[in-house]
PDB file of C-alpha atoms and ligand atoms in Angstrom:
ATOM      1  CA  MET A  30      14.575  -5.233 -12.170  1.00  0.00           C
ATOM      2  CA  GLN A  31      11.311  -5.034 -14.163  1.00  0.00           C
ATOM      3  CA  VAL A  32       8.414  -5.278 -11.722  1.00  0.00           C
ATOM      4  CA  ARG A  33       5.501  -7.318 -13.030  1.00  0.00           C
ATOM      5  CA  THR A  34       4.092  -8.763  -9.796  1.00  0.00           C
ATOM      6  CA  ALA A  35       2.774  -6.975  -6.740  1.00  0.00           C
ATOM      7  CA  ILE A  36       1.927  -8.509  -3.394  1.00  0.00           C
ATOM      8  CA  PHE A  37      -0.821  -6.965  -1.278  1.00  0.00           C
ATOM      9  CA  PRO A  38      -0.738  -8.236   2.302  1.00  0.00           C
ATOM     10  CA  VAL A  39      -4.399  -7.894   3.307  1.00  0.00           C
ATOM     11  CA  ALA A  40      -4.735 -10.536   6.009  1.00  0.00           C
ATOM     12  CA  GLY A  41      -4.705  -8.145   9.003  1.00  0.00           C
ATOM     13  CA  LEU A  42      -7.697  -8.053  11.332  1.00  0.00           C
ATOM     14  CA  GLY A  43      -8.234  -4.300  11.331  1.00  0.00           C
ATOM     15  CA  THR A  44      -8.997  -4.220  15.045  1.00  0.00           C
ATOM     16  CA  ARG A  45      -8.525  -0.440  15.188  1.00  0.00           C
ATOM     17  CA  PHE A  46     -11.649  -0.015  13.057  1.00  0.00           C
ATOM     18  CA  LEU A  47     -13.989  -2.308  14.955  1.00  0.00           C
ATOM     19  CA  PRO A  48     -16.929  -2.701  14.733  1.00  0.00           C
ATOM     20  CA  ALA A  49     -16.716  -1.529  11.087  1.00  0.00           C
ATOM     21  CA  THR A  50     -14.278  -4.345  10.339  1.00  0.00           C
ATOM     22  CA  LYS A  51     -15.992  -7.125  12.258  1.00  0.00           C
ATOM     23  CA  ALA A  52     -17.287  -8.879   9.161  1.00  0.00           C
ATOM     24  CA  SER A  53     -15.700  -6.956   6.319  1.00  0.00           C
ATOM     25  CA  PRO A  54     -12.063  -6.154   5.549  1.00  0.00           C
ATOM     26  CA  LYS A  55     -10.533  -2.814   6.519  1.00  0.00           C
ATOM     27  CA  GLU A  56      -9.084  -2.685   2.985  1.00  0.00           C
ATOM     28  CA  MET A  57     -12.649  -2.421   1.684  1.00  0.00           C
ATOM     29  CA  LEU A  58     -13.431   0.745   3.660  1.00  0.00           C
ATOM     30  CA  PRO A  59     -14.115   3.403   1.038  1.00  0.00           C
ATOM     31  CA  VAL A  60     -12.193   6.629   0.671  1.00  0.00           C
ATOM     32  CA  VAL A  61     -14.898   8.705  -1.046  1.00  0.00           C
ATOM     33  CA  ASP A  62     -16.081   6.138  -3.615  1.00  0.00           C
ATOM     34  CA  LYS A  63     -13.328   3.545  -3.923  1.00  0.00           C
ATOM     35  CA  PRO A  64     -12.146   0.987  -1.406  1.00  0.00           C
ATOM     36  CA  ILE A  65      -8.683   1.655   0.046  1.00  0.00           C
ATOM     37  CA  ILE A  66      -7.269  -1.443  -1.645  1.00  0.00           C
ATOM     38  CA  GLN A  67      -8.283  -0.203  -5.096  1.00  0.00           C
ATOM     39  CA  TYR A  68      -6.064   2.872  -4.800  1.00  0.00           C
ATOM     40  CA  ALA A  69      -3.060   0.615  -4.163  1.00  0.00           C
ATOM     41  CA  VAL A  70      -4.058  -1.708  -7.016  1.00  0.00           C
ATOM     42  CA  GLU A  71      -4.335   1.254  -9.420  1.00  0.00           C
ATOM     43  CA  GLU A  72      -0.909   2.504  -8.344  1.00  0.00           C
ATOM     44  CA  ALA A  73       0.585  -0.944  -9.028  1.00  0.00           C
ATOM     45  CA  ILE A  74      -1.053  -1.264 -12.450  1.00  0.00           C
ATOM     46  CA  GLU A  75       0.157   2.210 -13.392  1.00  0.00           C
ATOM     47  CA  ALA A  76       3.688   1.083 -12.488  1.00  0.00           C
ATOM     48  CA  GLY A  77       3.474  -1.782 -15.001  1.00  0.00           C
ATOM     49  CA  VAL A  78       2.350  -4.601 -12.710  1.00  0.00           C
ATOM     50  CA  THR A  79       0.358  -7.335 -14.470  1.00  0.00           C
ATOM     51  CA  GLN A  80       0.022  -9.919 -11.699  1.00  0.00           C
ATOM     52  CA  LEU A  81      -1.675  -8.943  -8.444  1.00  0.00           C
ATOM     53  CA  VAL A  82      -1.220 -11.315  -5.530  1.00  0.00           C
ATOM     54  CA  PHE A  83      -3.416 -10.761  -2.496  1.00  0.00           C
ATOM     55  CA  VAL A  84      -2.403 -12.443   0.747  1.00  0.00           C
ATOM     56  CA  THR A  85      -5.731 -12.855   2.509  1.00  0.00           C
ATOM     57  CA  SER A  86      -7.333 -14.507   5.499  1.00  0.00           C
ATOM     58  CA  ILE A  87     -10.782 -15.316   6.789  1.00  0.00           C
ATOM     59  CA  THR A  88     -13.372 -12.483   6.342  1.00  0.00           C
ATOM     60  CA  LYS A  89     -11.536 -11.135   3.270  1.00  0.00           C
ATOM     61  CA  ARG A  90     -13.815 -12.692   0.687  1.00  0.00           C
ATOM     62  CA  SER A  91     -15.207  -9.339  -0.469  1.00  0.00           C
ATOM     63  CA  ILE A  92     -11.748  -8.305  -1.744  1.00  0.00           C
ATOM     64  CA  GLU A  93     -11.887 -11.222  -4.205  1.00  0.00           C
ATOM     65  CA  ASP A  94     -15.420 -10.286  -5.198  1.00  0.00           C
ATOM     66  CA  HIS A  95     -14.467  -6.662  -5.711  1.00  0.00           C
ATOM     67  CA  PHE A  96     -11.771  -7.551  -8.246  1.00  0.00           C
ATOM     68  CA  ASP A  97     -13.915 -10.155 -10.007  1.00  0.00           C
ATOM     69  CA  SER A  98     -16.636  -9.428 -12.546  1.00  0.00           C
ATOM     70  CA  ASN A  99     -20.238  -9.246 -11.347  1.00  0.00           C
ATOM     71  CA  TYR A 100     -22.227 -10.602 -14.249  1.00  0.00           C
ATOM     72  CA  GLU A 101     -25.672  -9.758 -12.893  1.00  0.00           C
ATOM     73  CA  LEU A 102     -24.722  -6.141 -12.178  1.00  0.00           C
ATOM     74  CA  GLU A 103     -22.942  -5.700 -15.519  1.00  0.00           C
ATOM     75  CA  ASP A 104     -25.916  -7.140 -17.368  1.00  0.00           C
ATOM     76  CA  LYS A 105     -28.275  -4.753 -15.590  1.00  0.00           C
ATOM     77  CA  LEU A 106     -26.064  -1.738 -16.318  1.00  0.00           C
ATOM     78  CA  GLU A 107     -25.770  -2.774 -19.958  1.00  0.00           C
ATOM     79  CA  LYS A 108     -29.542  -3.136 -20.352  1.00  0.00           C
ATOM     80  CA  SER A 109     -30.178   0.230 -18.727  1.00  0.00           C
ATOM     81  CA  GLY A 110     -27.600   1.916 -20.964  1.00  0.00           C
ATOM     82  CA  LYS A 111     -25.272   2.952 -18.110  1.00  0.00           C
ATOM     83  CA  THR A 112     -22.215   2.387 -20.249  1.00  0.00           C
ATOM     84  CA  ASP A 113     -19.935   4.802 -18.371  1.00  0.00           C
ATOM     85  CA  VAL A 114     -20.402   3.004 -15.084  1.00  0.00           C
ATOM     86  CA  LEU A 115     -20.083  -0.326 -16.842  1.00  0.00           C
ATOM     87  CA  GLU A 116     -16.768   0.663 -18.439  1.00  0.00           C
ATOM     88  CA  MET A 117     -15.496   1.981 -15.130  1.00  0.00           C
ATOM     89  CA  LEU A 118     -16.330  -1.310 -13.404  1.00  0.00           C
ATOM     90  CA  ARG A 119     -14.815  -3.420 -16.177  1.00  0.00           C
ATOM     91  CA  ASN A 120     -11.597  -1.446 -15.999  1.00  0.00           C
ATOM     92  CA  ILE A 121     -10.984  -1.894 -12.296  1.00  0.00           C
ATOM     93  CA  ILE A 122      -8.812  -4.779 -13.493  1.00  0.00           C
ATOM     94  CA  PRO A 123      -7.822  -3.951 -17.082  1.00  0.00           C
ATOM     95  CA  PRO A 124      -7.305  -6.670 -19.720  1.00  0.00           C
ATOM     96  CA  GLY A 125      -3.957  -8.419 -19.302  1.00  0.00           C
ATOM     97  CA  VAL A 126      -3.878  -8.025 -15.516  1.00  0.00           C
ATOM     98  CA  THR A 127      -4.526 -11.110 -13.389  1.00  0.00           C
ATOM     99  CA  CYS A 128      -5.397 -11.572  -9.724  1.00  0.00           C
ATOM    100  CA  ALA A 129      -4.288 -14.425  -7.503  1.00  0.00           C
ATOM    101  CA  TYR A 130      -5.161 -15.096  -3.888  1.00  0.00           C
ATOM    102  CA  VAL A 131      -3.159 -16.950  -1.274  1.00  0.00           C
ATOM    103  CA  ARG A 132      -4.045 -17.391   2.346  1.00  0.00           C
ATOM    104  CA  GLN A 133      -1.972 -16.462   5.348  1.00  0.00           C
ATOM    105  CA  PRO A 134      -3.371 -18.994   7.801  1.00  0.00           C
ATOM    106  CA  GLN A 135      -1.867 -17.364  10.898  1.00  0.00           C
ATOM    107  CA  ALA A 136      -0.982 -13.734  11.633  1.00  0.00           C
ATOM    108  CA  LEU A 137       2.766 -14.283  11.928  1.00  0.00           C
ATOM    109  CA  GLY A 138       3.864 -10.889  10.626  1.00  0.00           C
ATOM    110  CA  LEU A 139       4.436  -8.905   7.440  1.00  0.00           C
ATOM    111  CA  GLY A 140       7.501 -10.951   6.480  1.00  0.00           C
ATOM    112  CA  HIS A 141       5.480 -14.127   6.793  1.00  0.00           C
ATOM    113  CA  ALA A 142       2.634 -12.636   4.723  1.00  0.00           C
ATOM    114  CA  VAL A 143       5.070 -11.828   1.913  1.00  0.00           C
ATOM    115  CA  LEU A 144       6.558 -15.325   2.149  1.00  0.00           C
ATOM    116  CA  CYS A 145       3.078 -16.840   1.660  1.00  0.00           C
ATOM    117  CA  ALA A 146       3.188 -15.451  -1.918  1.00  0.00           C
ATOM    118  CA  LYS A 147       6.501 -17.196  -2.727  1.00  0.00           C
ATOM    119  CA  PRO A 148       4.995 -19.921  -4.953  1.00  0.00           C
ATOM    120  CA  LEU A 149       3.663 -17.174  -7.252  1.00  0.00           C
ATOM    121  CA  ILE A 150       6.821 -15.114  -7.480  1.00  0.00           C
ATOM    122  CA  GLY A 151       9.524 -17.226  -9.138  1.00  0.00           C
ATOM    123  CA  ASN A 152      12.853 -15.555  -9.749  1.00  0.00           C
ATOM    124  CA  GLN A 153      11.588 -12.069 -10.551  1.00  0.00           C
ATOM    125  CA  PRO A 154      11.669  -8.858  -8.544  1.00  0.00           C
ATOM    126  CA  PHE A 155       8.312  -7.899  -7.131  1.00  0.00           C
ATOM    127  CA  ALA A 156       6.536  -5.062  -5.356  1.00  0.00           C
ATOM    128  CA  VAL A 157       4.838  -5.079  -1.961  1.00  0.00           C
ATOM    129  CA  LEU A 158       2.145  -2.494  -1.293  1.00  0.00           C
ATOM    130  CA  LEU A 159       0.607  -1.906   2.106  1.00  0.00           C
ATOM    131  CA  ALA A 160      -2.772  -0.474   1.139  1.00  0.00           C
ATOM    132  CA  ASP A 161      -3.178   1.237   4.533  1.00  0.00           C
ATOM    133  CA  ASP A 162      -0.494   3.674   3.491  1.00  0.00           C
ATOM    134  CA  MET A 163      -2.179   5.748   0.783  1.00  0.00           C
ATOM    135  CA  ILE A 164       0.331   7.882  -1.078  1.00  0.00           C
ATOM    136  CA  TYR A 165      -0.859  10.863  -3.105  1.00  0.00           C
ATOM    137  CA  THR A 166       1.656  12.451  -5.471  1.00  0.00           C
ATOM    138  CA  GLY A 167      -0.554  14.455  -7.824  1.00  0.00           C
ATOM    139  CA  GLY A 168       1.248  12.866 -10.774  1.00  0.00           C
ATOM    140  CA  LYS A 169       3.003   9.615 -11.502  1.00  0.00           C
ATOM    141  CA  GLY A 170       2.441   7.245  -8.581  1.00  0.00           C
ATOM    142  CA  CYS A 171       5.040   6.478  -5.947  1.00  0.00           C
ATOM    143  CA  LEU A 172       5.482   2.884  -7.148  1.00  0.00           C
ATOM    144  CA  SER A 173       6.084   4.019 -10.743  1.00  0.00           C
ATOM    145  CA  HIS A 174       9.003   6.151  -9.557  1.00  0.00           C
ATOM    146  CA  MET A 175      10.330   3.270  -7.483  1.00  0.00           C
ATOM    147  CA  ALA A 176      10.030   0.799 -10.380  1.00  0.00           C
ATOM    148  CA  GLU A 177      12.051   3.173 -12.570  1.00  0.00           C
ATOM    149  CA  ILE A 178      14.766   3.569  -9.943  1.00  0.00           C
ATOM    150  CA  ALA A 179      14.874  -0.207  -9.415  1.00  0.00           C
ATOM    151  CA  ALA A 180      15.250  -0.822 -13.173  1.00  0.00           C
ATOM    152  CA  GLU A 181      17.907   1.856 -13.591  1.00  0.00           C
ATOM    153  CA  MET A 182      19.969   1.074 -10.517  1.00  0.00           C
ATOM    154  CA  HIS A 183      19.390  -2.724 -10.392  1.00  0.00           C
ATOM    155  CA  SER A 184      18.456  -2.468  -6.721  1.00  0.00           C
ATOM    156  CA  SER A 185      15.650  -3.091  -4.320  1.00  0.00           C
ATOM    157  CA  VAL A 186      13.899   0.161  -3.408  1.00  0.00           C
ATOM    158  CA  ILE A 187      11.877   1.088  -0.311  1.00  0.00           C
ATOM    159  CA  SER A 188       9.709   4.200  -0.080  1.00  0.00           C
ATOM    160  CA  VAL A 189      10.545   6.366   2.922  1.00  0.00           C
ATOM    161  CA  GLU A 190       9.272   9.390   4.736  1.00  0.00           C
ATOM    162  CA  GLU A 191      10.600  11.437   7.629  1.00  0.00           C
ATOM    163  CA  VAL A 192       8.383  10.809  10.676  1.00  0.00           C
ATOM    164  CA  PRO A 193       8.222  12.655  14.012  1.00  0.00           C
ATOM    165  CA  ARG A 194      10.745  11.393  16.542  1.00  0.00           C
ATOM    166  CA  GLU A 195       8.036  10.189  18.911  1.00  0.00           C
ATOM    167  CA  ASP A 196       6.602   7.949  16.164  1.00  0.00           C
ATOM    168  CA  VAL A 197       9.749   5.988  15.196  1.00  0.00           C
ATOM    169  CA  GLY A 198       8.572   3.026  17.302  1.00  0.00           C
ATOM    170  CA  ARG A 199       5.739   2.386  14.835  1.00  0.00           C
ATOM    171  CA  TYR A 200       7.940   1.909  11.767  1.00  0.00           C
ATOM    172  CA  GLY A 201      10.929   0.276  10.131  1.00  0.00           C
ATOM    173  CA  ILE A 202      13.603   2.959  10.560  1.00  0.00           C
ATOM    174  CA  MET A 203      16.787   3.189   8.545  1.00  0.00           C
ATOM    175  CA  ASP A 204      20.254   4.594   8.513  1.00  0.00           C
ATOM    176  CA  VAL A 205      21.099   5.897   5.037  1.00  0.00           C
ATOM    177  CA  GLN A 206      23.615   7.771   2.978  1.00  0.00           C
ATOM    178  CA  THR A 207      22.332  10.162   0.356  1.00  0.00           C
ATOM    179  CA  VAL A 208      22.834   9.308  -3.331  1.00  0.00           C
ATOM    180  CA  SER A 209      20.745  12.063  -4.926  1.00  0.00           C
ATOM    181  CA  GLU A 210      17.973  14.467  -3.938  1.00  0.00           C
ATOM    182  CA  ARG A 211      15.361  11.791  -3.243  1.00  0.00           C
ATOM    183  CA  VAL A 212      17.405   8.600  -3.310  1.00  0.00           C
ATOM    184  CA  HIS A 213      19.479   7.219  -0.449  1.00  0.00           C
ATOM    185  CA  ARG A 214      21.480   4.074   0.017  1.00  0.00           C
ATOM    186  CA  VAL A 215      20.305   2.060   3.013  1.00  0.00           C
ATOM    187  CA  ASN A 216      23.086   1.120   5.446  1.00  0.00           C
ATOM    188  CA  SER A 217      20.919  -0.584   8.041  1.00  0.00           C
ATOM    189  CA  MET A 218      17.302  -0.951   9.054  1.00  0.00           C
ATOM    190  CA  VAL A 219      15.578  -1.724  12.348  1.00  0.00           C
ATOM    191  CA  GLU A 220      11.934  -2.548  13.015  1.00  0.00           C
ATOM    192  CA  LYS A 221      10.050  -0.471  15.583  1.00  0.00           C
ATOM    193  CA  PRO A 222      13.072   0.857  17.479  1.00  0.00           C
ATOM    194  CA  SER A 223      12.865   2.873  20.680  1.00  0.00           C
ATOM    195  CA  ILE A 224      13.544   6.605  20.289  1.00  0.00           C
ATOM    196  CA  GLU A 225      17.064   6.033  21.711  1.00  0.00           C
ATOM    197  CA  GLU A 226      17.879   3.175  19.331  1.00  0.00           C
ATOM    198  CA  ALA A 227      16.443   4.747  16.170  1.00  0.00           C
ATOM    199  CA  PRO A 228      19.235   5.500  13.680  1.00  0.00           C
ATOM    200  CA  SER A 229      17.204   8.345  12.095  1.00  0.00           C
ATOM    201  CA  GLN A 230      13.605   9.473  11.576  1.00  0.00           C
ATOM    202  CA  LEU A 231      13.450   7.998   8.084  1.00  0.00           C
ATOM    203  CA  ALA A 232      10.673   5.392   8.042  1.00  0.00           C
ATOM    204  CA  ALA A 233       9.659   2.737   5.525  1.00  0.00           C
ATOM    205  CA  VAL A 234       6.129   3.539   4.431  1.00  0.00           C
ATOM    206  CA  GLY A 235       4.247   0.839   2.657  1.00  0.00           C
ATOM    207  CA  ARG A 236       5.923   0.434  -0.760  1.00  0.00           C
ATOM    208  CA  TYR A 237       8.750  -1.953  -1.545  1.00  0.00           C
ATOM    209  CA  VAL A 238      10.387  -3.198  -4.731  1.00  0.00           C
ATOM    210  CA  LEU A 239      12.330  -6.272  -3.718  1.00  0.00           C
ATOM    211  CA  ALA A 240      14.817  -8.645  -5.269  1.00  0.00           C
ATOM    212  CA  PRO A 241      13.530 -12.251  -5.338  1.00  0.00           C
ATOM    213  CA  ARG A 242      16.363 -13.310  -3.005  1.00  0.00           C
ATOM    214  CA  ILE A 243      14.334 -11.832  -0.131  1.00  0.00           C
ATOM    215  CA  MET A 244      12.004 -14.875  -0.289  1.00  0.00           C
ATOM    216  CA  SER A 245      14.695 -17.394   0.609  1.00  0.00           C
ATOM    217  CA  ILE A 246      15.953 -15.046   3.313  1.00  0.00           C
ATOM    218  CA  LEU A 247      12.417 -14.829   4.741  1.00  0.00           C
ATOM    219  CA  GLU A 248      12.302 -18.616   4.979  1.00  0.00           C
ATOM    220  CA  SER A 249      15.005 -18.526   7.613  1.00  0.00           C
ATOM    221  CA  THR A 250      14.095 -15.214   9.273  1.00  0.00           C
ATOM    222  CA  LYS A 251      13.295 -15.711  12.949  1.00  0.00           C
ATOM    223  CA  PRO A 252      10.515 -13.788  14.711  1.00  0.00           C
ATOM    224  CA  GLY A 253      11.642 -10.283  15.650  1.00  0.00           C
ATOM    225  CA  ALA A 254       9.835  -7.204  17.000  1.00  0.00           C
ATOM    226  CA  GLY A 255       6.458  -8.119  18.507  1.00  0.00           C
ATOM    227  CA  GLY A 256       7.280 -11.836  18.055  1.00  0.00           C
ATOM    228  CA  GLU A 257       6.471 -11.507  14.335  1.00  0.00           C
ATOM    229  CA  ILE A 258       8.470 -12.451  11.238  1.00  0.00           C
ATOM    230  CA  GLN A 259       9.459  -8.999  10.059  1.00  0.00           C
ATOM    231  CA  LEU A 260      10.096  -7.953   6.462  1.00  0.00           C
ATOM    232  CA  THR A 261      12.506  -5.357   7.882  1.00  0.00           C
ATOM    233  CA  ASP A 262      14.694  -8.108   9.411  1.00  0.00           C
ATOM    234  CA  ALA A 263      14.867  -9.931   6.064  1.00  0.00           C
ATOM    235  CA  ILE A 264      15.819  -6.650   4.347  1.00  0.00           C
ATOM    236  CA  SER A 265      18.595  -6.223   6.931  1.00  0.00           C
ATOM    237  CA  THR A 266      19.982  -9.608   5.883  1.00  0.00           C
ATOM    238  CA  LEU A 267      19.582  -8.732   2.195  1.00  0.00           C
ATOM    239  CA  LEU A 268      21.700  -5.635   2.869  1.00  0.00           C
ATOM    240  CA  GLU A 269      24.661  -7.873   3.695  1.00  0.00           C
ATOM    241  CA  GLU A 270      24.556  -9.163   0.105  1.00  0.00           C
ATOM    242  CA  GLN A 271      22.975  -6.481  -2.071  1.00  0.00           C
ATOM    243  CA  ARG A 272      22.438  -2.755  -2.362  1.00  0.00           C
ATOM    244  CA  VAL A 273      19.036  -1.485  -1.194  1.00  0.00           C
ATOM    245  CA  LEU A 274      17.868   2.044  -1.937  1.00  0.00           C
ATOM    246  CA  ALA A 275      15.390   4.294  -0.152  1.00  0.00           C
ATOM    247  CA  TYR A 276      13.168   6.589  -2.196  1.00  0.00           C
ATOM    248  CA  GLN A 277      11.898   9.701  -0.446  1.00  0.00           C
ATOM    249  CA  PHE A 278       8.728  10.340  -2.411  1.00  0.00           C
ATOM    250  CA  ASP A 279       7.341  13.776  -3.170  1.00  0.00           C
ATOM    251  CA  GLY A 280       3.756  13.630  -1.952  1.00  0.00           C
ATOM    252  CA  THR A 281       1.448  13.037   0.996  1.00  0.00           C
ATOM    253  CA  ARG A 282       0.987   9.791   2.853  1.00  0.00           C
ATOM    254  CA  TYR A 283      -2.213   9.021   4.692  1.00  0.00           C
ATOM    255  CA  ASP A 284      -1.992   6.399   7.406  1.00  0.00           C
ATOM    256  CA  CYS A 285      -5.353   4.752   6.812  1.00  0.00           C
ATOM    257  CA  GLY A 286      -4.518   2.192   9.480  1.00  0.00           C
ATOM    258  CA  SER A 287      -5.486   4.893  11.982  1.00  0.00           C
ATOM    259  CA  LYS A 288      -8.888   6.562  12.280  1.00  0.00           C
ATOM    260  CA  LEU A 289      -7.476  10.060  12.015  1.00  0.00           C
ATOM    261  CA  GLY A 290      -5.349   9.211   8.974  1.00  0.00           C
ATOM    262  CA  TYR A 291      -8.381   7.642   7.330  1.00  0.00           C
ATOM    263  CA  ILE A 292     -10.531  10.715   7.984  1.00  0.00           C
ATOM    264  CA  LYS A 293      -7.788  12.999   6.624  1.00  0.00           C
ATOM    265  CA  ALA A 294      -7.628  10.881   3.460  1.00  0.00           C
ATOM    266  CA  THR A 295     -11.402  11.023   3.096  1.00  0.00           C
ATOM    267  CA  VAL A 296     -11.459  14.818   3.442  1.00  0.00           C
ATOM    268  CA  GLU A 297      -8.537  15.447   1.086  1.00  0.00           C
ATOM    269  CA  TYR A 298      -9.565  12.935  -1.578  1.00  0.00           C
ATOM    270  CA  GLY A 299     -13.056  14.410  -1.321  1.00  0.00           C
ATOM    271  CA  LEU A 300     -11.609  17.867  -1.958  1.00  0.00           C
ATOM    272  CA  ARG A 301      -9.798  16.526  -5.040  1.00  0.00           C
ATOM    273  CA  HIS A 302     -12.759  14.539  -6.360  1.00  0.00           C
ATOM    274  CA  LYS A 303     -13.952  15.948  -9.663  1.00  0.00           C
ATOM    275  CA  GLU A 304     -17.673  15.676  -8.881  1.00  0.00           C
ATOM    276  CA  LEU A 305     -17.518  16.753  -5.239  1.00  0.00           C
ATOM    277  CA  SER A 306     -14.659  19.181  -5.030  1.00  0.00           C
ATOM    278  CA  GLU A 307     -16.478  22.514  -5.325  1.00  0.00           C
ATOM    279  CA  GLU A 308     -19.472  21.726  -3.137  1.00  0.00           C
ATOM    280  CA  PHE A 309     -17.383  19.969  -0.529  1.00  0.00           C
ATOM    281  CA  LYS A 310     -14.928  22.876  -0.354  1.00  0.00           C
ATOM    282  CA  GLN A 311     -17.820  25.249   0.160  1.00  0.00           C
ATOM    283  CA  TYR A 312     -19.323  23.015   2.824  1.00  0.00           C
ATOM    284  CA  LEU A 313     -16.031  22.943   4.735  1.00  0.00           C
ATOM    285  CA  GLN A 314     -15.618  26.695   4.478  1.00  0.00           C
ATOM    286  CA  GLU A 315     -19.104  27.272   5.857  1.00  0.00           C
ATOM    287  CA  LEU A 316     -18.886  24.613   8.540  1.00  0.00           C
ATOM    288  CA  ASN A 317     -19.298  26.132  11.957  1.00  0.00           C
ATOM    289  CA  LEU A 318     -16.986  24.046  14.125  1.00  0.00           C
ATOM    290  CA  GLU A 319     -18.542  25.460  17.295  1.00  0.00           C
ATOM    291  CA  LYS A 320     -21.868  23.923  16.411  1.00  0.00           C
ATOM    292  CA  VAL A 321     -20.775  20.424  15.406  1.00  0.00           C
TER     293      VAL A 321
HETATM  294  C1  G1P B 197       4.849  -2.265   8.688  1.00  0.00           C
HETATM  295  C2  G1P B 197       6.355  -2.538   8.589  1.00  0.00           C
HETATM  296  C3  G1P B 197       7.154  -1.301   8.986  1.00  0.00           C
HETATM  297  C4  G1P B 197       6.707  -0.128   8.131  1.00  0.00           C
HETATM  298  C5  G1P B 197       5.186   0.090   8.254  1.00  0.00           C
HETATM  299  C6  G1P B 197       4.726   1.163   7.280  1.00  0.00           C
HETATM  300  O1  G1P B 197       4.521  -2.096  10.049  1.00  0.00           O
HETATM  301  O2  G1P B 197       6.680  -3.635   9.417  1.00  0.00           O
HETATM  302  O3  G1P B 197       8.526  -1.539   8.798  1.00  0.00           O
HETATM  303  O4  G1P B 197       7.411   1.026   8.531  1.00  0.00           O
HETATM  304  O5  G1P B 197       4.485  -1.120   7.945  1.00  0.00           O
HETATM  305  O6  G1P B 197       3.383   1.446   7.450  1.00  0.00           O
HETATM  306  P1  G1P B 197       3.000  -2.232  10.595  1.00  0.00           P
HETATM  307  O7  G1P B 197       2.328  -0.941  10.261  1.00  0.00           O
HETATM  308  O8  G1P B 197       2.408  -3.403   9.914  1.00  0.00           O
HETATM  309  O9  G1P B 197       3.148  -2.427  12.077  1.00  0.00           O
END
């Protein structure tokens, strides 16, 4: 289970961030000084991924531009001696890493988005990263841990987090049995259950390492919750044939699909940012909330 390809489903409309996302993708909203999607891309590259597959749609053009070189800008930076910035830009996609783009012509669900990347996958395991879920660990990224577990245990791996009971209806929720401190074996999984139906409060959160078999399962997966082709339903079918593990990461997840989650990410990444940290901390300490 060596993971060399990562799929980034980025076709969603981002309606919760309108009007900011009317003409530009929500994945390009910056958290401090990098677009959300770049954090996920960096996490994938750190985990050993060398092929990035973006599943896009109309209005997502700037994602392609962001990961391409900008000759005019690079030339200008070179001539003005701004070599640090130039290096930083050139290393957004390091040598040996390639980007591919496929379109999801209709919003038929996450499972369908993943299936759109099938022609680029072949018979290899692959990762799926939902960029909206930013995961901060302070060390080795969440996907790196998952890739190691997948390689060691020859299994698909899903990142999970305990969510409040009232939120289970927003996630894929699973029933598990514990294998070790942070690793569980998934018994079953259900997409967006009601509080009564939910088998636990353990939710899938935006990182998957999947066996290639999932692609052929997705081809025959019928629409499920919300009338969409759900990745969770395909994983449920995979469970009948193969072991799937859940990895409870040690870190913080920011739900950048919501305004509040996005603001929290901005504040906390700002506080960790090497150029801003001190001044920003001071600003927050002195901020008079009564006067805002
Ligand atoms: C998707 C998945 C869900 C998962 C969630 C994590 O839902 O379908 O299983 O728990 O991402 O963020 P969405 O947020 O697209 O509704």
